[in-house]
Amino acid sequence: MGGCVSVSSSNNGDRVSSSCLNTRSNARRRKKRSLSGRITTLQHLSHIPNRIFTNGKSKTSCIFTQQGRKGVNQDSMLVWEDFDSEDAIFCGVFDGHGPHGHLVSRKVRDTLPSKLLSFLHSQESKGNRSNINCFTRKSKLDEGNSERGISTEDQLSSKWKEAFLKSYKSMDKELRSHPSLDCFCSGSTAVTIVKQGLNLFMGSIGDSRAILGSRDNNDTMVAVQLTVDLKPDLPKEAERIKRCKGRVFALQDEPEVCRVWLPFDDAPGLAMARAFGDFCLKDYGVISIPEFSHRVLTEMDQFVVLASDGVWDVLSNEEVVEIVSTAPTRSSAARILVDAAAREWKLKYPTSKMDDCAVVCMYLDGKMDNESDLEDQGICVATNQNYSSCTATESDEGHNGEPTLRRNYTVRSGEDSDPNNRIQIEIEEKQNTVNATSEDQNWSGLEGLTRVNSLVQLPRFSGEKLNS
């Protein structure tokens, strides 16, 4: 930003510009003030501009969730624009399970992004402190990295990977020590993406999924799966669980659904291999370490879709891309996709209970519709001027008390088979609609059965009771 006028000599003979030193110190102060202000702002999450977590749209994305027929909606979602900088966007979908799963997913939604920012800034601060000479810093880094064969892109990916790993670990640790949130048999999935320029950085646990809608050489829309559904039937996941004395098997009435069980009891039957919470299984192979990946976008890439397994259980990647790409307006794409999933649940599993669905559609060109059809859709828009007016109230009703040892039956009960009862259920469902890389990568949804993510809710036992 201009020439160096005065210079001073350092002890080692290097000539360092005083103006450069002032620039570096000023940049540090600005960075510190910025980070301090952001952390203060995080205490009032609902008032942060360009952050939406209820049904609505932003400058680049639309989100929508709908309650299923299993009780309170346990899915949460988030789009946070201007996340770390003006060109960075955070997107996430979190699917809770267990008696307090709705509380876990919301806690993760509200806390994980700030942890990711904190660890990212912590790395940048350490990097700035290690660079003493503003003239020789870049050349020395470039020379050292070229000798080790490390590109700038690899450095960026490594920085984000470390931030994802540390933030997920810290999130799970906070849940374990939470004074009022019982995560012993409750937990949440997470599929999270940060778009920074042309880079996508992704971290995920559980079976929520992210896909990319892109055009091939024939200008045809194709689906690219970005994350892996981390279920117990994946060989590497099953091997780890068995090494830790956990058990992996499916029940006779749902042979396609592998679950994780304790070594000494047929419980809790968790249908995923990685999750936040679920501390009854953390000593038996279930982990919260995310699968991280980095992708560089091209001009052929159109949009990213994140969704909970309520969508993927009934729709394929290709069907999702077709639905989103043909939506009449971009702002309606998430809602139309959830509506399509709801129809498929009724067609494929008419006697089963529909799962909660949550969808985030992020358009990579950063554009949304010019026209506004939000009143017809019943959704709200996040703006810099006033967002708090469209914040929905999330109810925790009906989920108090400690878990008890009981079985959740969700597969074709006799009551569900009654056609008159099914009609009544569908009426209630409409009334309760919420307005608010390998072979391992393409695991399909269930065919013929629906299920909950955790079958048995365990009470807390002391060691003495277990031994007896």
PDB file of N, CA, C and O in Angstrom, residues 395-445:
ATOM      1  N   SER A 395     -40.083 -25.135  20.057  1.00  0.00           N
ATOM      2  CA  SER A 395     -40.696 -25.690  21.255  1.00  0.00           C
ATOM      3  C   SER A 395     -39.977 -26.943  21.702  1.00  0.00           C
ATOM      4  O   SER A 395     -39.608 -27.785  20.893  1.00  0.00           O
ATOM      5  N   ASP A 396     -39.792 -27.060  22.995  1.00  0.00           N
ATOM      6  CA  ASP A 396     -39.192 -28.253  23.573  1.00  0.00           C
ATOM      7  C   ASP A 396     -40.239 -29.100  24.277  1.00  0.00           C
ATOM      8  O   ASP A 396     -39.914 -29.980  25.059  1.00  0.00           O
ATOM      9  N   GLU A 397     -41.506 -28.833  23.999  1.00  0.00           N
ATOM     10  CA  GLU A 397     -42.587 -29.490  24.711  1.00  0.00           C
ATOM     11  C   GLU A 397     -42.567 -30.986  24.473  1.00  0.00           C
ATOM     12  O   GLU A 397     -42.320 -31.468  23.376  1.00  0.00           O
ATOM     13  N   GLY A 398     -42.863 -31.726  25.506  1.00  0.00           N
ATOM     14  CA  GLY A 398     -42.998 -33.171  25.380  1.00  0.00           C
ATOM     15  C   GLY A 398     -41.701 -33.933  25.463  1.00  0.00           C
ATOM     16  O   GLY A 398     -41.668 -35.127  25.225  1.00  0.00           O
ATOM     17  N   HIS A 399     -40.610 -33.288  25.794  1.00  0.00           N
ATOM     18  CA  HIS A 399     -39.320 -33.986  25.847  1.00  0.00           C
ATOM     19  C   HIS A 399     -38.612 -33.695  27.157  1.00  0.00           C
ATOM     20  O   HIS A 399     -37.424 -33.426  27.194  1.00  0.00           O
ATOM     21  N   ASN A 400     -39.348 -33.754  28.239  1.00  0.00           N
ATOM     22  CA  ASN A 400     -38.744 -33.576  29.551  1.00  0.00           C
ATOM     23  C   ASN A 400     -38.611 -34.925  30.235  1.00  0.00           C
ATOM     24  O   ASN A 400     -39.275 -35.889  29.903  1.00  0.00           O
ATOM     25  N   GLY A 401     -37.754 -34.984  31.218  1.00  0.00           N
ATOM     26  CA  GLY A 401     -37.602 -36.217  31.979  1.00  0.00           C
ATOM     27  C   GLY A 401     -36.449 -37.061  31.479  1.00  0.00           C
ATOM     28  O   GLY A 401     -35.981 -36.916  30.368  1.00  0.00           O
ATOM     29  N   GLU A 402     -35.995 -37.970  32.307  1.00  0.00           N
ATOM     30  CA  GLU A 402     -34.877 -38.832  31.970  1.00  0.00           C
ATOM     31  C   GLU A 402     -35.336 -39.975  31.084  1.00  0.00           C
ATOM     32  O   GLU A 402     -36.475 -40.416  31.129  1.00  0.00           O
ATOM     33  N   PRO A 403     -34.440 -40.510  30.244  1.00  0.00           N
ATOM     34  CA  PRO A 403     -34.802 -41.641  29.406  1.00  0.00           C
ATOM     35  C   PRO A 403     -35.095 -42.876  30.254  1.00  0.00           C
ATOM     36  O   PRO A 403     -34.519 -43.085  31.312  1.00  0.00           O
ATOM     37  N   THR A 404     -36.012 -43.671  29.778  1.00  0.00           N
ATOM     38  CA  THR A 404     -36.317 -44.929  30.437  1.00  0.00           C
ATOM     39  C   THR A 404     -36.091 -46.057  29.460  1.00  0.00           C
ATOM     40  O   THR A 404     -36.041 -45.839  28.245  1.00  0.00           O
ATOM     41  N   LEU A 405     -35.967 -47.253  29.951  1.00  0.00           N
ATOM     42  CA  LEU A 405     -35.704 -48.417  29.111  1.00  0.00           C
ATOM     43  C   LEU A 405     -36.982 -48.797  28.403  1.00  0.00           C
ATOM     44  O   LEU A 405     -37.897 -49.364  28.982  1.00  0.00           O
ATOM     45  N   ARG A 406     -37.070 -48.439  27.143  1.00  0.00           N
ATOM     46  CA  ARG A 406     -38.255 -48.762  26.377  1.00  0.00           C
ATOM     47  C   ARG A 406     -37.897 -48.862  24.908  1.00  0.00           C
ATOM     48  O   ARG A 406     -36.888 -48.340  24.461  1.00  0.00           O
ATOM     49  N   ARG A 407     -38.757 -49.503  24.133  1.00  0.00           N
ATOM     50  CA  ARG A 407     -38.501 -49.760  22.733  1.00  0.00           C
ATOM     51  C   ARG A 407     -39.361 -48.837  21.870  1.00  0.00           C
ATOM     52  O   ARG A 407     -40.533 -48.626  22.145  1.00  0.00           O
ATOM     53  N   ASN A 408     -38.787 -48.265  20.848  1.00  0.00           N
ATOM     54  CA  ASN A 408     -39.538 -47.447  19.909  1.00  0.00           C
ATOM     55  C   ASN A 408     -39.922 -48.297  18.712  1.00  0.00           C
ATOM     56  O   ASN A 408     -39.067 -48.691  17.923  1.00  0.00           O
ATOM     57  N   TYR A 409     -41.202 -48.620  18.564  1.00  0.00           N
ATOM     58  CA  TYR A 409     -41.657 -49.413  17.430  1.00  0.00           C
ATOM     59  C   TYR A 409     -42.112 -48.468  16.324  1.00  0.00           C
ATOM     60  O   TYR A 409     -42.986 -47.645  16.514  1.00  0.00           O
ATOM     61  N   THR A 410     -41.534 -48.602  15.141  1.00  0.00           N
ATOM     62  CA  THR A 410     -41.879 -47.703  14.037  1.00  0.00           C
ATOM     63  C   THR A 410     -42.220 -48.448  12.762  1.00  0.00           C
ATOM     64  O   THR A 410     -42.472 -47.820  11.747  1.00  0.00           O
ATOM     65  N   VAL A 411     -42.213 -49.767  12.772  1.00  0.00           N
ATOM     66  CA  VAL A 411     -42.357 -50.501  11.518  1.00  0.00           C
ATOM     67  C   VAL A 411     -43.728 -51.138  11.425  1.00  0.00           C
ATOM     68  O   VAL A 411     -44.030 -52.114  12.102  1.00  0.00           O
ATOM     69  N   ARG A 412     -44.602 -50.532  10.642  1.00  0.00           N
ATOM     70  CA  ARG A 412     -45.870 -51.126  10.240  1.00  0.00           C
ATOM     71  C   ARG A 412     -46.641 -51.792  11.374  1.00  0.00           C
ATOM     72  O   ARG A 412     -46.831 -53.001  11.394  1.00  0.00           O
ATOM     73  N   SER A 413     -47.051 -51.024  12.332  1.00  0.00           N
ATOM     74  CA  SER A 413     -47.892 -51.564  13.387  1.00  0.00           C
ATOM     75  C   SER A 413     -49.293 -51.780  12.847  1.00  0.00           C
ATOM     76  O   SER A 413     -49.685 -51.268  11.804  1.00  0.00           O
ATOM     77  N   GLY A 414     -50.097 -52.564  13.599  1.00  0.00           N
ATOM     78  CA  GLY A 414     -51.445 -52.826  13.158  1.00  0.00           C
ATOM     79  C   GLY A 414     -52.268 -51.565  13.076  1.00  0.00           C
ATOM     80  O   GLY A 414     -53.128 -51.412  12.215  1.00  0.00           O
ATOM     81  N   GLU A 415     -52.007 -50.629  13.969  1.00  0.00           N
ATOM     82  CA  GLU A 415     -52.735 -49.363  13.964  1.00  0.00           C
ATOM     83  C   GLU A 415     -52.460 -48.578  12.707  1.00  0.00           C
ATOM     84  O   GLU A 415     -53.352 -47.993  12.103  1.00  0.00           O
ATOM     85  N   ASP A 416     -51.205 -48.613  12.257  1.00  0.00           N
ATOM     86  CA  ASP A 416     -50.850 -47.886  11.050  1.00  0.00           C
ATOM     87  C   ASP A 416     -51.484 -48.511   9.816  1.00  0.00           C
ATOM     88  O   ASP A 416     -51.648 -47.860   8.798  1.00  0.00           O
ATOM     89  N   SER A 417     -51.800 -49.805   9.885  1.00  0.00           N
ATOM     90  CA  SER A 417     -52.345 -50.484   8.727  1.00  0.00           C
ATOM     91  C   SER A 417     -53.811 -50.148   8.500  1.00  0.00           C
ATOM     92  O   SER A 417     -54.362 -50.469   7.452  1.00  0.00           O
ATOM     93  N   ASP A 418     -54.485 -49.547   9.472  1.00  0.00           N
ATOM     94  CA  ASP A 418     -55.881 -49.175   9.345  1.00  0.00           C
ATOM     95  C   ASP A 418     -56.010 -48.007   8.369  1.00  0.00           C
ATOM     96  O   ASP A 418     -55.488 -46.918   8.625  1.00  0.00           O
ATOM     97  N   PRO A 419     -56.705 -48.180   7.224  1.00  0.00           N
ATOM     98  CA  PRO A 419     -56.754 -47.089   6.241  1.00  0.00           C
ATOM     99  C   PRO A 419     -57.437 -45.852   6.775  1.00  0.00           C
ATOM    100  O   PRO A 419     -57.056 -44.732   6.455  1.00  0.00           O
ATOM    101  N   ASN A 420     -58.504 -46.016   7.607  1.00  0.00           N
ATOM    102  CA  ASN A 420     -59.180 -44.851   8.159  1.00  0.00           C
ATOM    103  C   ASN A 420     -58.258 -44.057   9.068  1.00  0.00           C
ATOM    104  O   ASN A 420     -58.231 -42.834   9.067  1.00  0.00           O
ATOM    105  N   ASN A 421     -57.474 -44.806   9.872  1.00  0.00           N
ATOM    106  CA  ASN A 421     -56.521 -44.145  10.761  1.00  0.00           C
ATOM    107  C   ASN A 421     -55.431 -43.439   9.972  1.00  0.00           C
ATOM    108  O   ASN A 421     -54.966 -42.370  10.350  1.00  0.00           O
ATOM    109  N   ARG A 422     -55.003 -44.044   8.861  1.00  0.00           N
ATOM    110  CA  ARG A 422     -53.952 -43.440   8.056  1.00  0.00           C
ATOM    111  C   ARG A 422     -54.425 -42.115   7.466  1.00  0.00           C
ATOM    112  O   ARG A 422     -53.676 -41.155   7.379  1.00  0.00           O
ATOM    113  N   ILE A 423     -55.704 -42.059   7.035  1.00  0.00           N
ATOM    114  CA  ILE A 423     -56.247 -40.811   6.506  1.00  0.00           C
ATOM    115  C   ILE A 423     -56.226 -39.726   7.575  1.00  0.00           C
ATOM    116  O   ILE A 423     -55.866 -38.582   7.326  1.00  0.00           O
ATOM    117  N   GLN A 424     -56.608 -40.118   8.805  1.00  0.00           N
ATOM    118  CA  GLN A 424     -56.607 -39.145   9.892  1.00  0.00           C
ATOM    119  C   GLN A 424     -55.196 -38.650  10.178  1.00  0.00           C
ATOM    120  O   GLN A 424     -54.983 -37.464  10.439  1.00  0.00           O
ATOM    121  N   ILE A 425     -54.229 -39.545  10.140  1.00  0.00           N
ATOM    122  CA  ILE A 425     -52.841 -39.152  10.377  1.00  0.00           C
ATOM    123  C   ILE A 425     -52.381 -38.163   9.326  1.00  0.00           C
ATOM    124  O   ILE A 425     -51.703 -37.177   9.618  1.00  0.00           O
ATOM    125  N   GLU A 426     -52.756 -38.388   8.057  1.00  0.00           N
ATOM    126  CA  GLU A 426     -52.334 -37.493   6.992  1.00  0.00           C
ATOM    127  C   GLU A 426     -52.964 -36.111   7.165  1.00  0.00           C
ATOM    128  O   GLU A 426     -52.344 -35.093   6.872  1.00  0.00           O
ATOM    129  N   ILE A 427     -54.222 -36.067   7.646  1.00  0.00           N
ATOM    130  CA  ILE A 427     -54.859 -34.781   7.907  1.00  0.00           C
ATOM    131  C   ILE A 427     -54.114 -34.028   8.994  1.00  0.00           C
ATOM    132  O   ILE A 427     -53.822 -32.840   8.888  1.00  0.00           O
ATOM    133  N   GLU A 428     -53.753 -34.759  10.087  1.00  0.00           N
ATOM    134  CA  GLU A 428     -53.016 -34.124  11.169  1.00  0.00           C
ATOM    135  C   GLU A 428     -51.651 -33.659  10.703  1.00  0.00           C
ATOM    136  O   GLU A 428     -51.151 -32.621  11.134  1.00  0.00           O
ATOM    137  N   GLU A 429     -51.042 -34.439   9.799  1.00  0.00           N
ATOM    138  CA  GLU A 429     -49.721 -34.070   9.294  1.00  0.00           C
ATOM    139  C   GLU A 429     -49.790 -32.740   8.553  1.00  0.00           C
ATOM    140  O   GLU A 429     -48.930 -31.873   8.717  1.00  0.00           O
ATOM    141  N   LYS A 430     -50.852 -32.541   7.739  1.00  0.00           N
ATOM    142  CA  LYS A 430     -50.990 -31.284   7.016  1.00  0.00           C
ATOM    143  C   LYS A 430     -51.207 -30.123   7.970  1.00  0.00           C
ATOM    144  O   LYS A 430     -50.706 -29.031   7.773  1.00  0.00           O
ATOM    145  N   GLN A 431     -51.975 -30.385   9.031  1.00  0.00           N
ATOM    146  CA  GLN A 431     -52.250 -29.323   9.994  1.00  0.00           C
ATOM    147  C   GLN A 431     -51.011 -28.948  10.783  1.00  0.00           C
ATOM    148  O   GLN A 431     -50.859 -27.800  11.202  1.00  0.00           O
ATOM    149  N   ASN A 432     -50.105 -29.934  10.995  1.00  0.00           N
ATOM    150  CA  ASN A 432     -48.925 -29.693  11.826  1.00  0.00           C
ATOM    151  C   ASN A 432     -47.685 -29.352  11.026  1.00  0.00           C
ATOM    152  O   ASN A 432     -46.584 -29.359  11.553  1.00  0.00           O
ATOM    153  N   THR A 433     -47.821 -29.129   9.711  1.00  0.00           N
ATOM    154  CA  THR A 433     -46.660 -28.818   8.881  1.00  0.00           C
ATOM    155  C   THR A 433     -45.956 -27.576   9.406  1.00  0.00           C
ATOM    156  O   THR A 433     -46.578 -26.538   9.604  1.00  0.00           O
ATOM    157  N   VAL A 434     -44.684 -27.659   9.617  1.00  0.00           N
ATOM    158  CA  VAL A 434     -43.926 -26.542  10.178  1.00  0.00           C
ATOM    159  C   VAL A 434     -43.672 -25.503   9.101  1.00  0.00           C
ATOM    160  O   VAL A 434     -43.147 -25.844   8.042  1.00  0.00           O
ATOM    161  N   ASN A 435     -43.990 -24.279   9.357  1.00  0.00           N
ATOM    162  CA  ASN A 435     -43.673 -23.180   8.450  1.00  0.00           C
ATOM    163  C   ASN A 435     -42.405 -22.529   8.930  1.00  0.00           C
ATOM    164  O   ASN A 435     -42.307 -21.378   9.134  1.00  0.00           O
ATOM    165  N   ALA A 436     -42.062 -22.751   9.563  1.00  0.00           N
ATOM    166  CA  ALA A 436     -40.861 -22.165  10.093  1.00  0.00           C
ATOM    167  C   ALA A 436     -39.682 -22.399   9.020  1.00  0.00           C
ATOM    168  O   ALA A 436     -40.001 -22.674   7.908  1.00  0.00           O
ATOM    169  N   THR A 437     -16.732 -40.985  -3.093  1.00  0.00           N
ATOM    170  CA  THR A 437     -15.562 -40.967  -3.901  1.00  0.00           C
ATOM    171  C   THR A 437     -15.185 -42.366  -4.187  1.00  0.00           C
ATOM    172  O   THR A 437     -14.193 -42.556  -4.616  1.00  0.00           O
ATOM    173  N   SER A 438     -15.907 -43.173  -3.836  1.00  0.00           N
ATOM    174  CA  SER A 438     -15.597 -44.591  -3.858  1.00  0.00           C
ATOM    175  C   SER A 438     -16.900 -45.324  -3.839  1.00  0.00           C
ATOM    176  O   SER A 438     -17.970 -44.726  -3.864  1.00  0.00           O
ATOM    177  N   GLU A 439     -16.883 -46.655  -3.797  1.00  0.00           N
ATOM    178  CA  GLU A 439     -18.096 -47.424  -3.724  1.00  0.00           C
ATOM    179  C   GLU A 439     -18.825 -47.127  -2.429  1.00  0.00           C
ATOM    180  O   GLU A 439     -20.039 -47.265  -2.340  1.00  0.00           O
ATOM    181  N   ASP A 440     -18.078 -46.755  -1.421  1.00  0.00           N
ATOM    182  CA  ASP A 440     -18.682 -46.469  -0.127  1.00  0.00           C
ATOM    183  C   ASP A 440     -19.536 -45.204  -0.159  1.00  0.00           C
ATOM    184  O   ASP A 440     -20.337 -44.975   0.728  1.00  0.00           O
ATOM    185  N   GLN A 441     -19.380 -44.395  -1.184  1.00  0.00           N
ATOM    186  CA  GLN A 441     -19.975 -43.071  -1.153  1.00  0.00           C
ATOM    187  C   GLN A 441     -21.434 -43.047  -1.565  1.00  0.00           C
ATOM    188  O   GLN A 441     -22.125 -42.089  -1.276  1.00  0.00           O
ATOM    189  N   ASN A 442     -21.932 -44.025  -2.270  1.00  0.00           N
ATOM    190  CA  ASN A 442     -23.272 -43.929  -2.815  1.00  0.00           C
ATOM    191  C   ASN A 442     -24.191 -44.949  -2.181  1.00  0.00           C
ATOM    192  O   ASN A 442     -24.743 -45.814  -2.828  1.00  0.00           O
ATOM    193  N   TRP A 443     -24.366 -44.852  -0.887  1.00  0.00           N
ATOM    194  CA  TRP A 443     -25.218 -45.787  -0.155  1.00  0.00           C
ATOM    195  C   TRP A 443     -26.650 -45.298  -0.218  1.00  0.00           C
ATOM    196  O   TRP A 443     -26.956 -44.184   0.143  1.00  0.00           O
ATOM    197  N   SER A 444     -27.527 -46.161  -0.675  1.00  0.00           N
ATOM    198  CA  SER A 444     -28.916 -45.759  -0.884  1.00  0.00           C
ATOM    199  C   SER A 444     -29.683 -45.765   0.416  1.00  0.00           C
ATOM    200  O   SER A 444     -29.238 -46.258   1.441  1.00  0.00           O
ATOM    201  N   GLY A 445     -30.921 -45.251   0.350  1.00  0.00           N
ATOM    202  CA  GLY A 445     -31.793 -45.244   1.517  1.00  0.00           C
ATOM    203  C   GLY A 445     -32.427 -46.599   1.733  1.00  0.00           C
ATOM    204  O   GLY A 445     -32.108 -47.590   1.083  1.00  0.00           O
TER     205      GLY A 445
END
